[in-house]
Amino acid sequence: GHTRWSPTGNKIVFTNWGFTYDSDMFVRDLDTSTTFQITFHAPGVDAFNRADWSPDGTKLAVNRQDKSTGLYDVYLIDVTDLANPGTPVNLTGDTPGSDESSPTWSLDGQYIVFASNSAGSSDIWAMRPDGTGRVNLTNTPDVDESSPAIAGAAGGCVQAFVEDFSSDPGWTTDQPANYYCDSGAQAYHA
């Protein structure tokens, strides 16, 4: 489940997320018909799911769930060499007690956009691929947004579709919202 095509279209990242929720990320190389295991979770301790490729195809932004708390963090994994993936690096571990999930790369690779409840309600945030410059893009205390999907990016503008789960059933916006991020990590909704 949770599949994503690579930017080159010859690889697919997926998870073996199932009923036990003990899962890892795998990449299937369609050119060689080889499957590579990218993460190696500790059963009952953590689980990995929902990855997104960097635009250059060398990195994955991934959800990691801490099984003791049930909370997620966003990790970055170098997948330049699929047979020897890099060690997962926690980009959001400095916000204990909060949930950061659903990472998605901006099309220019300058930002990872994700959902976080670190400010109270679930908002859409952006950060640099090294975890710095984190900024709350939506800042909507009465709305629970999740699962950003990048629609475009140009001139520092990130366009995203988001789900709103503040009412039942949740809905997805019909048009992307424009979120502008400048070099000073200041953001505003356009």
Short mmCIF file of N, CA and C in Angstrom, two decimals:
data_model
loop_
_atom_site.label_atom_id
_atom_site.label_comp_id
_atom_site.label_asym_id
_atom_site.label_seq_id
_atom_site.Cartn_x
_atom_site.Cartn_y
_atom_site.Cartn_z
N GLY A 1 0.80 -1.18 0.00
CA GLY A 1 0.00 0.00 0.00
C GLY A 1 0.85 1.25 0.00
N HIS A 2 0.19 2.41 -0.01
CA HIS A 2 0.84 3.72 0.05
C HIS A 2 1.94 3.84 -1.01
N THR A 3 1.63 3.56 -2.24
CA THR A 3 2.62 3.55 -3.31
C THR A 3 2.85 4.94 -3.90
N ARG A 4 4.08 5.17 -4.36
CA ARG A 4 4.45 6.41 -5.07
C ARG A 4 5.46 6.06 -6.16
N TRP A 5 5.22 6.59 -7.34
CA TRP A 5 6.16 6.43 -8.45
C TRP A 5 7.36 7.34 -8.23
N SER A 6 8.53 6.89 -8.67
CA SER A 6 9.72 7.73 -8.64
C SER A 6 9.60 8.80 -9.73
N PRO A 7 10.36 9.89 -9.62
CA PRO A 7 10.30 10.93 -10.65
C PRO A 7 10.66 10.42 -12.05
N THR A 8 11.49 9.39 -12.12
CA THR A 8 11.88 8.83 -13.42
C THR A 8 10.87 7.82 -13.95
N GLY A 9 9.94 7.40 -13.09
CA GLY A 9 8.90 6.48 -13.51
C GLY A 9 9.31 5.02 -13.59
N ASN A 10 10.53 4.70 -13.14
CA ASN A 10 10.97 3.31 -13.23
C ASN A 10 11.08 2.62 -11.87
N LYS A 11 10.65 3.31 -10.81
CA LYS A 11 10.67 2.72 -9.47
C LYS A 11 9.37 3.07 -8.75
N ILE A 12 9.00 2.21 -7.82
CA ILE A 12 7.83 2.44 -6.99
C ILE A 12 8.24 2.21 -5.54
N VAL A 13 7.92 3.17 -4.67
CA VAL A 13 8.11 2.96 -3.24
C VAL A 13 6.77 2.54 -2.66
N PHE A 14 6.80 1.57 -1.74
CA PHE A 14 5.57 1.07 -1.14
C PHE A 14 5.86 0.55 0.25
N THR A 15 4.80 0.30 1.01
CA THR A 15 4.93 -0.24 2.35
C THR A 15 4.20 -1.58 2.44
N ASN A 16 4.62 -2.39 3.38
CA ASN A 16 3.90 -3.63 3.66
C ASN A 16 2.98 -3.44 4.86
N TRP A 17 2.49 -2.20 5.03
CA TRP A 17 1.56 -1.83 6.09
C TRP A 17 0.36 -2.77 6.05
N GLY A 18 0.07 -3.40 7.16
CA GLY A 18 -1.04 -4.35 7.18
C GLY A 18 -1.80 -4.26 8.48
N PHE A 19 -2.47 -5.33 8.84
CA PHE A 19 -3.31 -5.32 10.03
C PHE A 19 -2.52 -5.17 11.32
N THR A 20 -1.24 -5.56 11.33
CA THR A 20 -0.43 -5.44 12.55
C THR A 20 0.20 -4.06 12.66
N TYR A 21 0.22 -3.30 11.57
CA TYR A 21 0.83 -1.97 11.53
C TYR A 21 2.32 -2.00 11.86
N ASP A 22 2.96 -3.16 11.76
CA ASP A 22 4.41 -3.27 11.81
C ASP A 22 4.87 -3.31 10.37
N SER A 23 5.48 -2.23 9.90
CA SER A 23 5.74 -2.15 8.46
C SER A 23 7.06 -1.47 8.14
N ASP A 24 7.50 -1.69 6.91
CA ASP A 24 8.70 -1.09 6.38
C ASP A 24 8.43 -0.55 4.99
N MET A 25 9.39 0.22 4.47
CA MET A 25 9.32 0.76 3.12
C MET A 25 10.18 -0.08 2.20
N PHE A 26 9.69 -0.28 0.98
CA PHE A 26 10.38 -1.04 -0.03
C PHE A 26 10.37 -0.26 -1.34
N VAL A 27 11.37 -0.47 -2.17
CA VAL A 27 11.40 0.12 -3.51
C VAL A 27 11.51 -1.01 -4.52
N ARG A 28 10.64 -0.99 -5.50
CA ARG A 28 10.67 -1.94 -6.60
C ARG A 28 11.26 -1.23 -7.81
N ASP A 29 12.41 -1.73 -8.29
CA ASP A 29 13.03 -1.20 -9.50
C ASP A 29 12.44 -1.96 -10.68
N LEU A 30 11.66 -1.30 -11.50
CA LEU A 30 10.97 -1.96 -12.60
C LEU A 30 11.90 -2.34 -13.74
N ASP A 31 13.05 -1.66 -13.83
CA ASP A 31 14.01 -2.00 -14.88
C ASP A 31 14.70 -3.33 -14.61
N THR A 32 14.95 -3.63 -13.33
CA THR A 32 15.68 -4.85 -12.98
C THR A 32 14.79 -5.90 -12.31
N SER A 33 13.52 -5.55 -12.06
CA SER A 33 12.58 -6.43 -11.35
C SER A 33 13.12 -6.84 -9.97
N THR A 34 13.80 -5.90 -9.33
CA THR A 34 14.38 -6.13 -8.01
C THR A 34 13.65 -5.28 -6.98
N THR A 35 13.39 -5.89 -5.81
CA THR A 35 12.78 -5.17 -4.71
C THR A 35 13.82 -4.98 -3.62
N PHE A 36 13.94 -3.74 -3.13
CA PHE A 36 14.89 -3.40 -2.08
C PHE A 36 14.14 -2.98 -0.82
N GLN A 37 14.55 -3.52 0.32
CA GLN A 37 13.99 -3.06 1.58
C GLN A 37 14.76 -1.82 2.01
N ILE A 38 14.05 -0.73 2.27
CA ILE A 38 14.67 0.55 2.57
C ILE A 38 14.75 0.82 4.07
N THR A 39 13.74 0.41 4.83
CA THR A 39 13.75 0.59 6.28
C THR A 39 13.69 -0.78 6.95
N PHE A 40 14.11 -0.80 8.21
CA PHE A 40 14.13 -2.03 8.98
C PHE A 40 13.60 -1.71 10.38
N HIS A 41 12.27 -1.81 10.54
CA HIS A 41 11.65 -1.45 11.81
C HIS A 41 11.94 -2.50 12.87
N ALA A 42 11.80 -2.08 14.11
CA ALA A 42 11.90 -3.00 15.25
C ALA A 42 10.47 -3.40 15.62
N PRO A 43 10.10 -4.68 15.46
CA PRO A 43 8.72 -5.11 15.74
C PRO A 43 8.24 -4.67 17.12
N GLY A 44 7.05 -4.08 17.14
CA GLY A 44 6.47 -3.60 18.38
C GLY A 44 7.04 -2.27 18.87
N VAL A 45 8.08 -1.76 18.20
CA VAL A 45 8.73 -0.51 18.61
C VAL A 45 8.39 0.63 17.66
N ASP A 46 8.50 0.35 16.36
CA ASP A 46 8.23 1.40 15.38
C ASP A 46 7.72 0.78 14.08
N ALA A 47 7.29 1.64 13.18
CA ALA A 47 6.81 1.21 11.87
C ALA A 47 7.00 2.37 10.90
N PHE A 48 7.27 2.05 9.64
CA PHE A 48 7.45 3.05 8.60
C PHE A 48 6.35 2.91 7.56
N ASN A 49 5.83 4.05 7.08
CA ASN A 49 4.83 4.03 6.01
C ASN A 49 4.79 5.38 5.33
N ARG A 50 4.09 5.48 4.23
CA ARG A 50 3.88 6.73 3.47
C ARG A 50 5.16 7.48 3.17
N ALA A 51 5.74 7.17 2.05
CA ALA A 51 6.96 7.85 1.61
C ALA A 51 6.67 8.70 0.38
N ASP A 52 7.51 9.69 0.17
CA ASP A 52 7.45 10.50 -1.05
C ASP A 52 8.87 10.74 -1.53
N TRP A 53 9.06 10.65 -2.85
CA TRP A 53 10.36 10.83 -3.48
C TRP A 53 10.75 12.30 -3.57
N SER A 54 12.02 12.59 -3.36
CA SER A 54 12.53 13.93 -3.69
C SER A 54 12.49 14.05 -5.21
N PRO A 55 12.38 15.27 -5.74
CA PRO A 55 12.27 15.44 -7.19
C PRO A 55 13.45 14.86 -7.98
N ASP A 56 14.63 14.79 -7.35
CA ASP A 56 15.78 14.21 -8.05
C ASP A 56 15.88 12.70 -7.85
N GLY A 57 14.96 12.12 -7.07
CA GLY A 57 14.90 10.67 -6.88
C GLY A 57 15.96 10.09 -5.97
N THR A 58 16.68 10.92 -5.22
CA THR A 58 17.77 10.41 -4.38
C THR A 58 17.39 10.25 -2.91
N LYS A 59 16.23 10.77 -2.52
CA LYS A 59 15.84 10.72 -1.12
C LYS A 59 14.34 10.40 -0.99
N LEU A 60 14.00 9.86 0.16
CA LEU A 60 12.61 9.62 0.50
C LEU A 60 12.30 10.34 1.80
N ALA A 61 11.19 11.06 1.85
CA ALA A 61 10.63 11.57 3.10
C ALA A 61 9.59 10.54 3.53
N VAL A 62 9.69 10.07 4.77
CA VAL A 62 8.92 8.91 5.22
C VAL A 62 8.29 9.17 6.58
N ASN A 63 7.08 8.61 6.80
CA ASN A 63 6.47 8.56 8.14
C ASN A 63 7.15 7.47 8.94
N ARG A 64 7.43 7.74 10.21
CA ARG A 64 7.83 6.70 11.16
C ARG A 64 6.94 6.83 12.38
N GLN A 65 6.29 5.75 12.76
CA GLN A 65 5.43 5.75 13.93
C GLN A 65 6.16 5.14 15.12
N ASP A 66 6.11 5.83 16.25
CA ASP A 66 6.62 5.30 17.51
C ASP A 66 5.49 4.49 18.12
N LYS A 67 5.66 3.20 18.23
CA LYS A 67 4.58 2.32 18.70
C LYS A 67 4.22 2.57 20.17
N SER A 68 5.15 3.10 20.97
CA SER A 68 4.83 3.33 22.38
C SER A 68 3.89 4.52 22.58
N THR A 69 3.94 5.49 21.66
CA THR A 69 3.08 6.67 21.77
C THR A 69 2.01 6.72 20.70
N GLY A 70 2.23 6.02 19.59
CA GLY A 70 1.32 6.07 18.45
C GLY A 70 1.54 7.30 17.58
N LEU A 71 2.52 8.13 17.93
CA LEU A 71 2.78 9.37 17.20
C LEU A 71 3.77 9.15 16.05
N TYR A 72 3.66 10.03 15.06
CA TYR A 72 4.51 9.97 13.87
C TYR A 72 5.54 11.09 13.86
N ASP A 73 6.66 10.84 13.20
CA ASP A 73 7.65 11.85 12.86
C ASP A 73 7.99 11.68 11.39
N VAL A 74 8.55 12.72 10.79
CA VAL A 74 8.99 12.68 9.40
C VAL A 74 10.49 12.39 9.37
N TYR A 75 10.87 11.39 8.63
CA TYR A 75 12.27 10.99 8.48
C TYR A 75 12.71 11.18 7.04
N LEU A 76 14.01 11.36 6.85
CA LEU A 76 14.61 11.47 5.53
C LEU A 76 15.59 10.32 5.35
N ILE A 77 15.50 9.66 4.18
CA ILE A 77 16.38 8.53 3.89
C ILE A 77 17.02 8.73 2.53
N ASP A 78 18.34 8.62 2.48
CA ASP A 78 19.07 8.69 1.21
C ASP A 78 18.93 7.33 0.51
N VAL A 79 18.42 7.35 -0.72
CA VAL A 79 18.23 6.11 -1.48
C VAL A 79 19.01 6.16 -2.80
N THR A 80 20.12 6.90 -2.79
CA THR A 80 20.96 6.95 -3.99
C THR A 80 21.41 5.54 -4.37
N ASP A 81 21.79 4.74 -3.37
CA ASP A 81 22.16 3.34 -3.57
C ASP A 81 21.08 2.49 -2.90
N LEU A 82 20.16 1.97 -3.68
CA LEU A 82 19.03 1.22 -3.11
C LEU A 82 19.45 -0.01 -2.33
N ALA A 83 20.56 -0.62 -2.72
CA ALA A 83 21.04 -1.81 -2.02
C ALA A 83 21.62 -1.44 -0.65
N ASN A 84 22.00 -0.19 -0.46
CA ASN A 84 22.56 0.28 0.79
C ASN A 84 21.97 1.64 1.15
N PRO A 85 20.69 1.68 1.50
CA PRO A 85 20.06 2.97 1.80
C PRO A 85 20.69 3.60 3.03
N GLY A 86 20.59 4.92 3.10
CA GLY A 86 21.12 5.64 4.25
C GLY A 86 20.31 5.38 5.51
N THR A 87 20.88 5.75 6.64
CA THR A 87 20.19 5.64 7.91
C THR A 87 19.09 6.69 7.98
N PRO A 88 17.87 6.31 8.37
CA PRO A 88 16.79 7.29 8.49
C PRO A 88 17.15 8.40 9.48
N VAL A 89 16.94 9.65 9.08
CA VAL A 89 17.23 10.82 9.91
C VAL A 89 15.92 11.48 10.30
N ASN A 90 15.69 11.64 11.61
CA ASN A 90 14.46 12.25 12.10
C ASN A 90 14.52 13.76 11.90
N LEU A 91 13.61 14.30 11.10
CA LEU A 91 13.56 15.74 10.83
C LEU A 91 12.66 16.50 11.81
N THR A 92 11.77 15.79 12.50
CA THR A 92 10.78 16.47 13.35
C THR A 92 10.79 15.98 14.79
N GLY A 93 11.83 15.31 15.20
CA GLY A 93 11.89 14.74 16.55
C GLY A 93 12.02 15.77 17.66
N ASP A 94 12.21 17.03 17.29
CA ASP A 94 12.36 18.07 18.31
C ASP A 94 11.02 18.61 18.80
N THR A 95 9.92 17.99 18.39
CA THR A 95 8.59 18.41 18.84
C THR A 95 7.91 17.23 19.55
N PRO A 96 8.40 16.85 20.75
CA PRO A 96 7.84 15.69 21.44
C PRO A 96 6.36 15.90 21.78
N GLY A 97 5.62 14.79 21.71
CA GLY A 97 4.20 14.84 22.03
C GLY A 97 3.33 15.30 20.88
N SER A 98 3.94 15.58 19.73
CA SER A 98 3.15 16.00 18.57
C SER A 98 3.27 14.96 17.47
N ASP A 99 2.38 15.08 16.52
CA ASP A 99 2.26 14.14 15.41
C ASP A 99 2.63 14.86 14.12
N GLU A 100 3.68 14.41 13.43
CA GLU A 100 4.06 14.96 12.13
C GLU A 100 3.99 13.82 11.12
N SER A 101 3.23 14.03 10.03
CA SER A 101 3.00 12.92 9.11
C SER A 101 2.74 13.41 7.69
N SER A 102 2.58 12.46 6.80
CA SER A 102 2.21 12.69 5.40
C SER A 102 3.17 13.62 4.66
N PRO A 103 4.48 13.33 4.70
CA PRO A 103 5.43 14.22 4.03
C PRO A 103 5.27 14.18 2.51
N THR A 104 5.39 15.34 1.91
CA THR A 104 5.31 15.50 0.45
C THR A 104 6.34 16.54 0.04
N TRP A 105 7.10 16.26 -0.99
CA TRP A 105 8.11 17.19 -1.47
C TRP A 105 7.49 18.27 -2.35
N SER A 106 8.02 19.49 -2.24
CA SER A 106 7.67 20.51 -3.22
C SER A 106 8.34 20.12 -4.53
N LEU A 107 7.79 20.57 -5.64
CA LEU A 107 8.30 20.15 -6.95
C LEU A 107 9.72 20.61 -7.21
N ASP A 108 10.15 21.70 -6.56
CA ASP A 108 11.52 22.17 -6.74
C ASP A 108 12.49 21.55 -5.74
N GLY A 109 11.98 20.71 -4.83
CA GLY A 109 12.84 20.02 -3.86
C GLY A 109 13.33 20.89 -2.72
N GLN A 110 12.83 22.11 -2.62
CA GLN A 110 13.31 23.02 -1.58
C GLN A 110 12.57 22.88 -0.26
N TYR A 111 11.40 22.21 -0.28
CA TYR A 111 10.60 22.06 0.92
C TYR A 111 10.02 20.65 1.01
N ILE A 112 9.82 20.22 2.25
CA ILE A 112 8.99 19.07 2.53
C ILE A 112 7.77 19.62 3.24
N VAL A 113 6.59 19.36 2.70
CA VAL A 113 5.33 19.82 3.27
C VAL A 113 4.72 18.63 4.00
N PHE A 114 4.15 18.88 5.19
CA PHE A 114 3.64 17.78 6.01
C PHE A 114 2.56 18.29 6.95
N ALA A 115 1.85 17.37 7.57
CA ALA A 115 0.83 17.71 8.56
C ALA A 115 1.44 17.61 9.96
N SER A 116 1.08 18.54 10.84
CA SER A 116 1.57 18.51 12.22
C SER A 116 0.53 19.11 13.15
N ASN A 117 0.43 18.53 14.35
CA ASN A 117 -0.45 19.09 15.36
C ASN A 117 0.36 19.77 16.47
N SER A 118 1.59 20.14 16.18
CA SER A 118 2.46 20.75 17.20
C SER A 118 1.94 22.10 17.68
N ALA A 119 1.07 22.76 16.91
CA ALA A 119 0.50 24.05 17.32
C ALA A 119 -0.91 23.89 17.89
N GLY A 120 -1.33 22.66 18.14
CA GLY A 120 -2.68 22.40 18.67
C GLY A 120 -3.49 21.56 17.70
N SER A 121 -4.14 22.21 16.73
CA SER A 121 -4.88 21.46 15.71
C SER A 121 -3.90 21.02 14.63
N SER A 122 -4.33 20.13 13.78
CA SER A 122 -3.48 19.65 12.69
C SER A 122 -3.45 20.68 11.57
N ASP A 123 -2.27 21.22 11.31
CA ASP A 123 -2.05 22.21 10.26
C ASP A 123 -1.06 21.68 9.25
N ILE A 124 -0.95 22.38 8.13
CA ILE A 124 0.03 22.03 7.11
C ILE A 124 1.26 22.90 7.33
N TRP A 125 2.40 22.25 7.38
CA TRP A 125 3.68 22.90 7.64
C TRP A 125 4.63 22.66 6.47
N ALA A 126 5.68 23.45 6.41
CA ALA A 126 6.76 23.24 5.44
C ALA A 126 8.08 23.37 6.18
N MET A 127 9.09 22.66 5.69
CA MET A 127 10.44 22.77 6.23
C MET A 127 11.42 22.47 5.12
N ARG A 128 12.64 22.88 5.32
CA ARG A 128 13.72 22.54 4.39
C ARG A 128 14.01 21.05 4.53
N PRO A 129 14.62 20.43 3.53
CA PRO A 129 14.91 18.99 3.61
C PRO A 129 15.87 18.58 4.73
N ASP A 130 16.51 19.56 5.37
CA ASP A 130 17.35 19.23 6.52
C ASP A 130 16.61 19.43 7.84
N GLY A 131 15.31 19.76 7.78
CA GLY A 131 14.49 19.94 8.97
C GLY A 131 14.46 21.36 9.50
N THR A 132 15.22 22.27 8.91
CA THR A 132 15.25 23.66 9.38
C THR A 132 14.18 24.48 8.68
N GLY A 133 13.99 25.70 9.17
CA GLY A 133 13.06 26.63 8.52
C GLY A 133 11.61 26.21 8.61
N ARG A 134 11.26 25.50 9.65
CA ARG A 134 9.89 25.00 9.79
C ARG A 134 8.91 26.15 9.98
N VAL A 135 7.81 26.11 9.21
CA VAL A 135 6.83 27.18 9.29
C VAL A 135 5.42 26.60 9.10
N ASN A 136 4.49 27.10 9.91
CA ASN A 136 3.09 26.69 9.82
C ASN A 136 2.45 27.46 8.65
N LEU A 137 2.05 26.74 7.62
CA LEU A 137 1.51 27.38 6.43
C LEU A 137 0.04 27.74 6.56
N THR A 138 -0.73 26.93 7.27
CA THR A 138 -2.17 27.18 7.32
C THR A 138 -2.61 27.87 8.60
N ASN A 139 -2.07 27.46 9.75
CA ASN A 139 -2.36 28.09 11.03
C ASN A 139 -3.87 28.32 11.22
N THR A 140 -4.61 27.23 11.16
CA THR A 140 -6.07 27.29 11.28
C THR A 140 -6.51 26.48 12.51
N PRO A 141 -6.63 27.12 13.67
CA PRO A 141 -6.94 26.41 14.91
C PRO A 141 -8.26 25.63 14.88
N ASP A 142 -9.22 26.06 14.07
CA ASP A 142 -10.53 25.40 14.05
C ASP A 142 -10.67 24.36 12.95
N VAL A 143 -9.59 24.11 12.21
CA VAL A 143 -9.63 23.16 11.10
C VAL A 143 -8.51 22.16 11.28
N ASP A 144 -8.81 20.87 11.12
CA ASP A 144 -7.80 19.82 11.18
C ASP A 144 -7.45 19.38 9.77
N GLU A 145 -6.33 19.86 9.26
CA GLU A 145 -5.90 19.52 7.90
C GLU A 145 -4.89 18.38 7.95
N SER A 146 -4.87 17.60 6.88
CA SER A 146 -3.89 16.52 6.80
C SER A 146 -3.64 16.19 5.34
N SER A 147 -2.69 15.30 5.12
CA SER A 147 -2.40 14.73 3.80
C SER A 147 -2.24 15.76 2.70
N PRO A 148 -1.25 16.67 2.83
CA PRO A 148 -1.05 17.63 1.74
C PRO A 148 -0.61 16.93 0.46
N ALA A 149 -1.07 17.44 -0.66
CA ALA A 149 -0.67 16.93 -1.98
C ALA A 149 -0.23 18.12 -2.80
N ILE A 150 1.01 18.12 -3.23
CA ILE A 150 1.56 19.26 -3.95
C ILE A 150 0.97 19.32 -5.35
N ALA A 151 0.47 20.50 -5.70
CA ALA A 151 -0.12 20.70 -7.02
C ALA A 151 0.83 21.45 -7.94
N GLY A 152 1.77 22.19 -7.37
CA GLY A 152 2.71 22.94 -8.19
C GLY A 152 3.62 23.77 -7.33
N ALA A 153 4.63 24.34 -7.93
CA ALA A 153 5.56 25.23 -7.24
C ALA A 153 6.27 26.07 -8.28
N ALA A 154 6.41 27.35 -7.98
CA ALA A 154 7.15 28.24 -8.86
C ALA A 154 7.51 29.49 -8.08
N GLY A 155 8.72 29.97 -8.24
CA GLY A 155 9.12 31.19 -7.59
C GLY A 155 8.95 31.17 -6.08
N GLY A 156 9.18 30.02 -5.45
CA GLY A 156 9.03 29.91 -4.01
C GLY A 156 7.62 29.66 -3.56
N CYS A 157 6.67 29.53 -4.49
CA CYS A 157 5.28 29.27 -4.14
C CYS A 157 5.03 27.77 -4.14
N VAL A 158 4.42 27.29 -3.08
CA VAL A 158 4.01 25.90 -3.01
C VAL A 158 2.49 25.87 -3.07
N GLN A 159 1.93 25.16 -4.02
CA GLN A 159 0.48 24.97 -4.10
C GLN A 159 0.15 23.59 -3.57
N ALA A 160 -0.85 23.51 -2.71
CA ALA A 160 -1.17 22.21 -2.11
C ALA A 160 -2.68 22.03 -1.98
N PHE A 161 -3.11 20.80 -2.20
CA PHE A 161 -4.45 20.36 -1.83
C PHE A 161 -4.34 19.79 -0.43
N VAL A 162 -5.31 20.04 0.43
CA VAL A 162 -5.28 19.48 1.78
C VAL A 162 -6.65 18.92 2.12
N GLU A 163 -6.65 17.94 3.03
CA GLU A 163 -7.89 17.37 3.55
C GLU A 163 -8.25 18.09 4.84
N ASP A 164 -9.52 18.33 5.05
CA ASP A 164 -10.02 18.98 6.25
C ASP A 164 -10.85 17.95 7.00
N PHE A 165 -10.36 17.55 8.18
CA PHE A 165 -11.08 16.57 8.98
C PHE A 165 -11.73 17.20 10.21
N SER A 166 -12.01 18.50 10.16
CA SER A 166 -12.64 19.16 11.29
C SER A 166 -14.14 18.85 11.35
N SER A 167 -14.68 18.31 10.26
CA SER A 167 -16.07 17.87 10.26
C SER A 167 -16.10 16.50 9.60
N ASP A 168 -17.21 15.81 9.76
CA ASP A 168 -17.33 14.47 9.22
C ASP A 168 -18.34 14.48 8.09
N PRO A 169 -18.10 13.98 6.92
CA PRO A 169 -16.82 13.37 6.54
C PRO A 169 -15.82 14.44 6.14
N GLY A 170 -14.54 14.05 6.13
CA GLY A 170 -13.49 14.98 5.70
C GLY A 170 -13.64 15.29 4.23
N TRP A 171 -13.09 16.38 3.78
CA TRP A 171 -13.18 16.78 2.39
C TRP A 171 -11.84 17.28 1.91
N THR A 172 -11.67 17.27 0.64
CA THR A 172 -10.46 17.79 0.01
C THR A 172 -10.84 19.01 -0.80
N THR A 173 -10.03 20.05 -0.74
CA THR A 173 -10.34 21.26 -1.49
C THR A 173 -10.35 20.96 -2.98
N ASP A 174 -11.22 21.66 -3.70
CA ASP A 174 -11.30 21.48 -5.15
C ASP A 174 -10.18 22.21 -5.88
N GLN A 175 -9.72 23.29 -5.32
CA GLN A 175 -8.66 24.09 -5.92
C GLN A 175 -7.47 24.13 -4.96
N PRO A 176 -6.25 24.12 -5.48
CA PRO A 176 -5.10 24.20 -4.58
C PRO A 176 -5.02 25.58 -3.94
N ALA A 177 -4.54 25.61 -2.72
CA ALA A 177 -4.27 26.87 -2.04
C ALA A 177 -2.82 27.24 -2.31
N ASN A 178 -2.52 28.51 -2.43
CA ASN A 178 -1.15 28.97 -2.64
C ASN A 178 -0.53 29.33 -1.30
N TYR A 179 0.61 28.77 -1.01
CA TYR A 179 1.36 29.09 0.19
C TYR A 179 2.72 29.57 -0.26
N TYR A 180 3.10 30.77 0.14
CA TYR A 180 4.38 31.33 -0.27
C TYR A 180 5.36 31.27 0.88
N CYS A 181 6.56 30.81 0.61
CA CYS A 181 7.61 30.75 1.62
C CYS A 181 8.80 31.53 1.09
N ASP A 182 9.27 32.48 1.89
CA ASP A 182 10.44 33.21 1.43
C ASP A 182 11.69 32.65 2.12
N SER A 183 12.84 33.17 1.80
CA SER A 183 14.10 32.64 2.31
C SER A 183 14.21 32.80 3.82
N GLY A 184 13.45 33.71 4.40
CA GLY A 184 13.48 33.91 5.84
C GLY A 184 12.52 32.99 6.58
N ALA A 185 11.99 32.00 5.90
CA ALA A 185 11.06 31.03 6.48
C ALA A 185 9.80 31.70 7.01
N GLN A 186 9.42 32.82 6.41
CA GLN A 186 8.16 33.45 6.74
C GLN A 186 7.13 32.94 5.74
N ALA A 187 5.91 32.77 6.16
CA ALA A 187 4.92 32.24 5.23
C ALA A 187 3.60 32.97 5.40
N TYR A 188 2.84 32.98 4.38
CA TYR A 188 1.48 33.49 4.45
C TYR A 188 0.64 32.80 3.41
N HIS A 189 -0.64 32.76 3.65
CA HIS A 189 -1.58 32.13 2.73
C HIS A 189 -2.01 33.18 1.73
N ALA A 190 -1.92 32.84 0.45
CA ALA A 190 -2.29 33.81 -0.61
C ALA A 190 -3.75 33.69 -0.96
#
